[in-house]
mmCIF file of C-alpha atoms in Angstrom:
data_model
loop_
_atom_site.group_PDB
_atom_site.id
_atom_site.type_symbol
_atom_site.label_atom_id
_atom_site.label_comp_id
_atom_site.label_asym_id
_atom_site.label_seq_id
_atom_site.Cartn_x
_atom_site.Cartn_y
_atom_site.Cartn_z
ATOM 1 C CA MET R 1 25.137 -25.635 95.878
ATOM 2 C CA GLN R 2 27.570 -27.050 93.648
ATOM 3 C CA ARG R 3 26.776 -30.038 91.285
ATOM 4 C CA ILE R 4 28.776 -33.180 90.581
ATOM 5 C CA ALA R 5 28.671 -34.348 87.099
ATOM 6 C CA ARG R 6 27.865 -37.769 85.777
ATOM 7 C CA ARG R 7 30.076 -39.661 83.215
ATOM 8 C CA PRO R 8 30.464 -37.886 79.727
ATOM 9 C CA ALA R 9 27.699 -39.909 78.257
ATOM 10 C CA ARG R 10 25.362 -38.190 80.654
ATOM 11 C CA LEU R 11 26.948 -34.628 80.445
ATOM 12 C CA ALA R 12 24.398 -33.559 77.743
ATOM 13 C CA ALA R 13 21.425 -34.312 80.128
ATOM 14 C CA LEU R 14 23.222 -32.424 82.376
ATOM 15 C CA ALA R 15 9.991 9.845 109.207
ATOM 16 C CA ALA R 16 11.994 11.199 110.807
ATOM 17 C CA VAL R 17 9.185 11.255 113.384
ATOM 18 C CA PRO R 18 7.527 14.665 112.991
ATOM 19 C CA VAL R 19 8.201 17.105 115.881
ATOM 20 C CA LEU R 20 5.110 18.566 117.513
ATOM 21 C CA LEU R 21 5.681 22.426 117.780
ATOM 22 C CA ILE R 22 3.588 23.547 120.798
ATOM 23 C CA ALA R 23 2.894 27.271 120.540
ATOM 24 C CA GLY R 24 3.360 28.753 123.821
ATOM 25 C CA CYS R 25 1.496 31.694 125.386
ATOM 26 C CA SER R 26 3.381 34.859 126.344
ATOM 27 C CA SER R 27 2.207 34.695 129.846
ATOM 28 C CA GLY R 28 4.615 33.497 132.459
ATOM 29 C CA SER R 29 2.293 30.941 133.758
ATOM 30 C CA ASP R 30 3.010 28.670 130.843
ATOM 31 C CA SER R 31 6.800 28.654 131.063
ATOM 32 C CA GLY R 32 6.834 25.866 133.422
ATOM 33 C CA SER R 33 4.700 23.473 131.273
ATOM 34 C CA GLY R 34 6.898 24.393 128.339
ATOM 35 C CA THR R 35 10.065 23.238 130.276
ATOM 36 C CA ALA R 36 8.295 20.076 131.276
ATOM 37 C CA GLN R 37 7.283 19.375 127.552
ATOM 38 C CA ASP R 38 10.931 20.078 126.491
ATOM 39 C CA ALA R 39 12.199 17.602 129.250
ATOM 40 C CA LYS R 40 9.641 14.831 127.943
ATOM 41 C CA GLU R 41 10.648 15.305 124.387
ATOM 42 C CA SER R 42 14.297 15.170 125.284
ATOM 43 C CA ALA R 43 13.862 11.946 127.239
ATOM 44 C CA GLY R 44 11.991 10.448 124.331
ATOM 45 C CA ALA R 45 14.799 11.174 122.042
ATOM 46 C CA ALA R 46 17.304 9.833 124.230
ATOM 47 C CA SER R 47 15.403 6.484 124.551
ATOM 48 C CA ALA R 48 15.007 6.089 120.782
ATOM 49 C CA PRO R 49 17.120 3.253 119.254
ATOM 50 C CA PRO R 50 20.132 4.266 117.255
ATOM 51 C CA LYS R 51 19.753 4.284 113.487
ATOM 52 C CA LEU R 52 21.061 1.274 111.770
ATOM 53 C CA ALA R 53 24.269 1.835 109.547
ATOM 54 C CA ALA R 54 23.588 1.931 105.984
ATOM 55 C CA ALA R 55 24.632 -0.859 103.698
ATOM 56 C CA LYS R 56 28.038 -0.316 102.124
ATOM 57 C CA TYR R 57 27.209 -1.939 98.795
ATOM 58 C CA SER R 58 23.870 -1.234 97.144
ATOM 59 C CA THR R 59 24.363 -3.800 94.220
ATOM 60 C CA ILE R 60 26.347 -6.908 93.239
ATOM 61 C CA PRO R 61 28.226 -7.671 90.030
ATOM 62 C CA ASP R 62 26.835 -9.878 87.380
ATOM 63 C CA PRO R 63 28.129 -13.211 88.610
ATOM 64 C CA CYS R 64 28.809 -14.307 84.914
ATOM 65 C CA LYS R 65 31.230 -11.380 84.465
ATOM 66 C CA ALA R 66 32.802 -11.547 87.824
ATOM 67 C CA LEU R 67 35.756 -13.778 86.679
ATOM 68 C CA SER R 68 38.252 -12.907 83.964
ATOM 69 C CA LYS R 69 37.793 -14.957 80.593
ATOM 70 C CA GLY R 70 41.450 -16.087 81.288
ATOM 71 C CA THR R 71 40.534 -17.577 84.771
ATOM 72 C CA VAL R 72 37.365 -19.250 83.395
ATOM 73 C CA LYS R 73 39.415 -20.866 80.567
ATOM 74 C CA ASP R 74 42.093 -21.997 83.084
ATOM 75 C CA LEU R 75 39.806 -23.511 85.662
ATOM 76 C CA VAL R 76 37.288 -24.938 83.207
ATOM 77 C CA PRO R 77 38.947 -26.021 79.891
ATOM 78 C CA GLU R 78 36.552 -26.523 77.109
ATOM 79 C CA ALA R 79 33.598 -24.953 79.164
ATOM 80 C CA GLU R 80 30.270 -25.768 77.466
ATOM 81 C CA LYS R 81 29.335 -22.103 77.807
ATOM 82 C CA ALA R 82 32.394 -19.836 78.242
ATOM 83 C CA ALA R 83 30.129 -16.952 79.126
ATOM 84 C CA GLY R 84 28.645 -19.053 81.869
ATOM 85 C CA LYS R 85 25.079 -20.080 82.872
ATOM 86 C CA ALA R 86 23.185 -17.785 85.033
ATOM 87 C CA SER R 87 20.444 -18.912 87.594
ATOM 88 C CA LYS R 88 17.146 -17.134 87.463
ATOM 89 C CA SER R 89 16.913 -14.272 90.327
ATOM 90 C CA SER R 90 13.941 -12.164 91.187
ATOM 91 C CA ASP R 91 16.420 -9.509 92.338
ATOM 92 C CA THR R 92 19.663 -9.192 90.562
ATOM 93 C CA SER R 93 20.916 -6.391 92.556
ATOM 94 C CA SER R 94 20.869 -8.747 95.855
ATOM 95 C CA ARG R 95 21.287 -12.367 94.520
ATOM 96 C CA GLY R 96 22.859 -14.005 91.715
ATOM 97 C CA THR R 97 24.659 -17.298 90.782
ATOM 98 C CA CYS R 98 26.546 -18.267 87.600
ATOM 99 C CA SER R 99 28.087 -21.666 86.773
ATOM 100 C CA TRP R 100 30.518 -23.224 84.249
ATOM 101 C CA ASN R 101 31.269 -26.813 83.544
ATOM 102 C CA GLY R 102 33.261 -28.649 80.757
ATOM 103 C CA LEU R 103 34.956 -31.890 79.804
ATOM 104 C CA ASP R 104 38.391 -31.576 78.427
ATOM 105 C CA GLY R 105 39.295 -35.135 77.306
ATOM 106 C CA TYR R 106 38.548 -37.100 80.346
ATOM 107 C CA GLN R 107 39.063 -34.171 82.639
ATOM 108 C CA TYR R 108 35.859 -32.739 84.087
ATOM 109 C CA ARG R 109 35.562 -29.353 85.829
ATOM 110 C CA TRP R 110 32.666 -27.505 87.520
ATOM 111 C CA LEU R 111 32.837 -23.916 88.984
ATOM 112 C CA ASP R 112 30.122 -21.600 90.282
ATOM 113 C CA VAL R 113 29.973 -18.179 91.828
ATOM 114 C CA THR R 114 27.087 -16.987 94.101
ATOM 115 C CA TYR R 115 26.491 -13.452 95.603
ATOM 116 C CA GLN R 116 24.109 -12.419 98.294
ATOM 117 C CA ARG R 117 23.540 -8.975 99.381
ATOM 118 C CA PHE R 118 21.919 -7.555 102.490
ATOM 119 C CA GLU R 119 20.227 -4.301 103.423
ATOM 120 C CA SER R 120 19.845 -2.676 106.895
ATOM 121 C CA VAL R 121 16.427 -3.463 108.183
ATOM 122 C CA GLU R 122 15.019 -2.096 111.527
ATOM 123 C CA GLY R 123 14.096 -4.893 113.755
ATOM 124 C CA ILE R 124 16.199 -7.374 112.010
ATOM 125 C CA GLY R 125 19.714 -5.913 111.895
ATOM 126 C CA SER R 126 22.233 -3.918 110.006
ATOM 127 C CA ALA R 127 23.180 -5.098 106.548
ATOM 128 C CA GLU R 128 26.720 -6.259 107.853
ATOM 129 C CA GLU R 129 25.284 -7.982 110.789
ATOM 130 C CA GLN R 130 23.028 -9.932 108.527
ATOM 131 C CA ALA R 131 25.793 -10.826 106.196
ATOM 132 C CA GLU R 132 27.903 -12.075 109.082
ATOM 133 C CA GLU R 133 24.952 -14.323 110.101
ATOM 134 C CA ARG R 134 24.710 -15.577 106.690
ATOM 135 C CA PHE R 135 28.385 -16.244 106.279
ATOM 136 C CA ALA R 136 28.417 -18.325 109.499
ATOM 137 C CA SER R 137 25.256 -20.351 108.403
ATOM 138 C CA GLN R 138 26.678 -20.909 104.906
ATOM 139 C CA LEU R 139 29.930 -22.001 106.180
ATOM 140 C CA LYS R 140 28.234 -24.546 108.605
ATOM 141 C CA GLN R 141 25.989 -25.810 105.726
ATOM 142 C CA SER R 142 28.917 -26.284 103.484
ATOM 143 C CA ALA R 143 30.982 -28.143 106.200
ATOM 144 C CA GLY R 144 28.057 -30.414 106.773
ATOM 145 C CA GLU R 145 28.059 -31.428 103.197
ATOM 146 C CA ALA R 146 31.846 -32.036 103.203
ATOM 147 C CA LYS R 147 33.177 -35.367 104.876
ATOM 148 C CA ASP R 148 36.441 -34.837 106.566
ATOM 149 C CA ALA R 149 36.968 -31.421 104.915
ATOM 150 C CA ALA R 150 40.254 -29.627 105.505
ATOM 151 C CA ARG R 151 39.697 -25.977 106.463
ATOM 152 C CA LYS R 152 41.642 -22.938 105.977
ATOM 153 C CA ASP R 153 41.162 -19.353 106.795
ATOM 154 C CA LEU R 154 41.941 -17.115 103.996
ATOM 155 C CA LYS R 155 43.072 -13.980 105.817
ATOM 156 C CA ASP R 156 43.678 -11.637 102.865
ATOM 157 C CA LEU R 157 40.446 -12.149 101.221
ATOM 158 C CA GLY R 158 37.476 -9.717 102.171
ATOM 159 C CA ASP R 159 36.505 -9.280 105.767
ATOM 160 C CA GLN R 160 36.151 -13.060 106.326
ATOM 161 C CA ALA R 161 36.864 -16.058 104.227
ATOM 162 C CA VAL R 162 37.210 -19.837 104.710
ATOM 163 C CA ARG R 163 38.140 -22.525 102.312
ATOM 164 C CA LEU R 164 36.885 -26.117 102.535
ATOM 165 C CA SER R 165 38.627 -28.903 100.676
ATOM 166 C CA TRP R 166 37.570 -32.664 100.485
ATOM 167 C CA LYS R 167 37.094 -35.746 98.355
ATOM 168 C CA ALA R 168 33.879 -37.106 97.338
ATOM 169 C CA LYS R 169 32.707 -40.209 95.369
ATOM 170 C CA ASP R 170 29.656 -40.368 93.026
ATOM 171 C CA ASP R 171 28.741 -43.187 90.580
ATOM 172 C CA GLY R 172 32.128 -44.842 91.242
ATOM 173 C CA GLU R 173 33.979 -41.708 90.304
ATOM 174 C CA GLU R 174 36.304 -39.856 92.656
ATOM 175 C CA TYR R 175 36.072 -35.947 92.840
ATOM 176 C CA ARG R 176 38.215 -33.387 94.437
ATOM 177 C CA ARG R 177 36.036 -30.489 95.783
ATOM 178 C CA ALA R 178 36.596 -27.125 97.283
ATOM 179 C CA THR R 179 34.370 -24.406 98.524
ATOM 180 C CA VAL R 180 35.210 -20.826 99.532
ATOM 181 C CA VAL R 181 32.795 -18.762 101.572
ATOM 182 C CA ALA R 182 33.673 -15.087 101.968
ATOM 183 C CA ARG R 183 32.200 -11.908 103.058
ATOM 184 C CA THR R 184 33.069 -8.352 102.185
ATOM 185 C CA ALA R 185 31.001 -5.809 104.237
ATOM 186 C CA ASN R 186 27.253 -6.733 103.390
ATOM 187 C CA VAL R 187 27.950 -9.174 100.582
ATOM 188 C CA VAL R 188 28.483 -12.935 100.978
ATOM 189 C CA VAL R 189 30.329 -14.578 98.104
ATOM 190 C CA ILE R 190 30.340 -18.377 97.621
ATOM 191 C CA VAL R 191 32.472 -20.232 95.222
ATOM 192 C CA ASN R 192 32.377 -23.930 94.509
ATOM 193 C CA TYR R 193 35.006 -25.778 92.330
ATOM 194 C CA ASN R 194 35.317 -29.476 91.624
ATOM 195 C CA GLY R 195 37.016 -31.867 89.296
ATOM 196 C CA ALA R 196 37.353 -35.370 88.281
ATOM 197 C CA GLY R 197 39.235 -37.609 85.937
ATOM 198 C CA PHE R 198 36.816 -39.883 84.105
ATOM 199 C CA GLU R 199 37.771 -43.256 82.705
ATOM 200 C CA ASP R 200 41.600 -43.277 82.569
ATOM 201 C CA GLY R 201 41.824 -39.693 83.653
ATOM 202 C CA LYS R 202 43.572 -38.763 86.890
ATOM 203 C CA THR R 203 41.629 -37.008 89.591
ATOM 204 C CA PRO R 204 43.089 -33.403 90.015
ATOM 205 C CA GLY R 205 45.158 -33.115 93.100
ATOM 206 C CA ALA R 206 44.066 -31.164 96.205
ATOM 207 C CA LYS R 207 46.301 -28.155 95.483
ATOM 208 C CA THR R 208 44.999 -27.671 91.899
ATOM 209 C CA VAL R 209 41.332 -27.581 93.121
ATOM 210 C CA GLU R 210 41.982 -25.421 96.340
ATOM 211 C CA ASP R 211 44.197 -22.936 94.440
ATOM 212 C CA GLY R 212 41.523 -22.735 91.753
ATOM 213 C CA ALA R 213 38.769 -22.020 94.123
ATOM 214 C CA ALA R 214 40.746 -19.567 95.921
ATOM 215 C CA LYS R 215 41.661 -17.641 92.686
ATOM 216 C CA ALA R 216 38.090 -17.522 91.606
ATOM 217 C CA ALA R 217 37.099 -16.222 95.061
ATOM 218 C CA GLY R 218 39.605 -13.527 94.943
ATOM 219 C CA GLU R 219 38.335 -12.264 91.698
ATOM 220 C CA ALA R 220 34.691 -12.555 92.774
ATOM 221 C CA VAL R 221 35.231 -10.649 95.971
ATOM 222 C CA ALA R 222 37.157 -7.808 94.158
ATOM 223 C CA ALA R 223 34.384 -7.655 91.627
ATOM 224 C CA VAL R 224 31.944 -6.467 94.355
ATOM 225 C CA ASP R 225 34.077 -3.253 94.890
ATOM 226 C CA LYS R 226 34.586 -2.682 91.238
ATOM 227 C CA ALA R 227 30.885 -2.900 90.593
ATOM 228 C CA ALA R 228 30.251 -0.315 93.338
ATOM 229 C CA LYS R 229 32.506 2.184 91.812
ATOM 230 C CA LYS R 230 30.830 1.929 88.177
#
């Protein structure tokens, strides 16, 4: 979930099942029972559920290295940590988040990138099915947090991608926020980007924040495929 910063003075506080081989006797009297056994085994094999498709991606990128230095500098000028701040994760091959924030004069910016990867699990679903469900639930959650958000499908980004854009107020300051929720195969990518103009600073326009979120999301999604080829 993305953060909204306070005023500058407060920024520092910021088996395979084994096959049973039945040895048959050579006598003709057992040939019938062998046929029945074969038929039974064939029927059992036919009724077995199909094997789930394997996950396309077995790892995720380091979220703090998913974006180019130029993009970070462009979207978050004067970032407190140009290398980003990583959130703790018990499984860095499946989950990861990195964030950047900075104040350039009176212009404040926040950006974060989150990855969530799924594996195929019998009884739960394939990796891609689970990612599709997570994509839908995250989009619903993000839309619920956004008041009167403008929605746009980003058709050329991954397998699914939607951008939400809206205004928000906090402590008297007006923020422009954008969230992109995307999916590429079995990985869900979430990008949050927001900005505000403190004091006499001007709040960034909708296009500035929307384009910034889409640019970061594009690089974050592309990084998934690059990481898989390493």
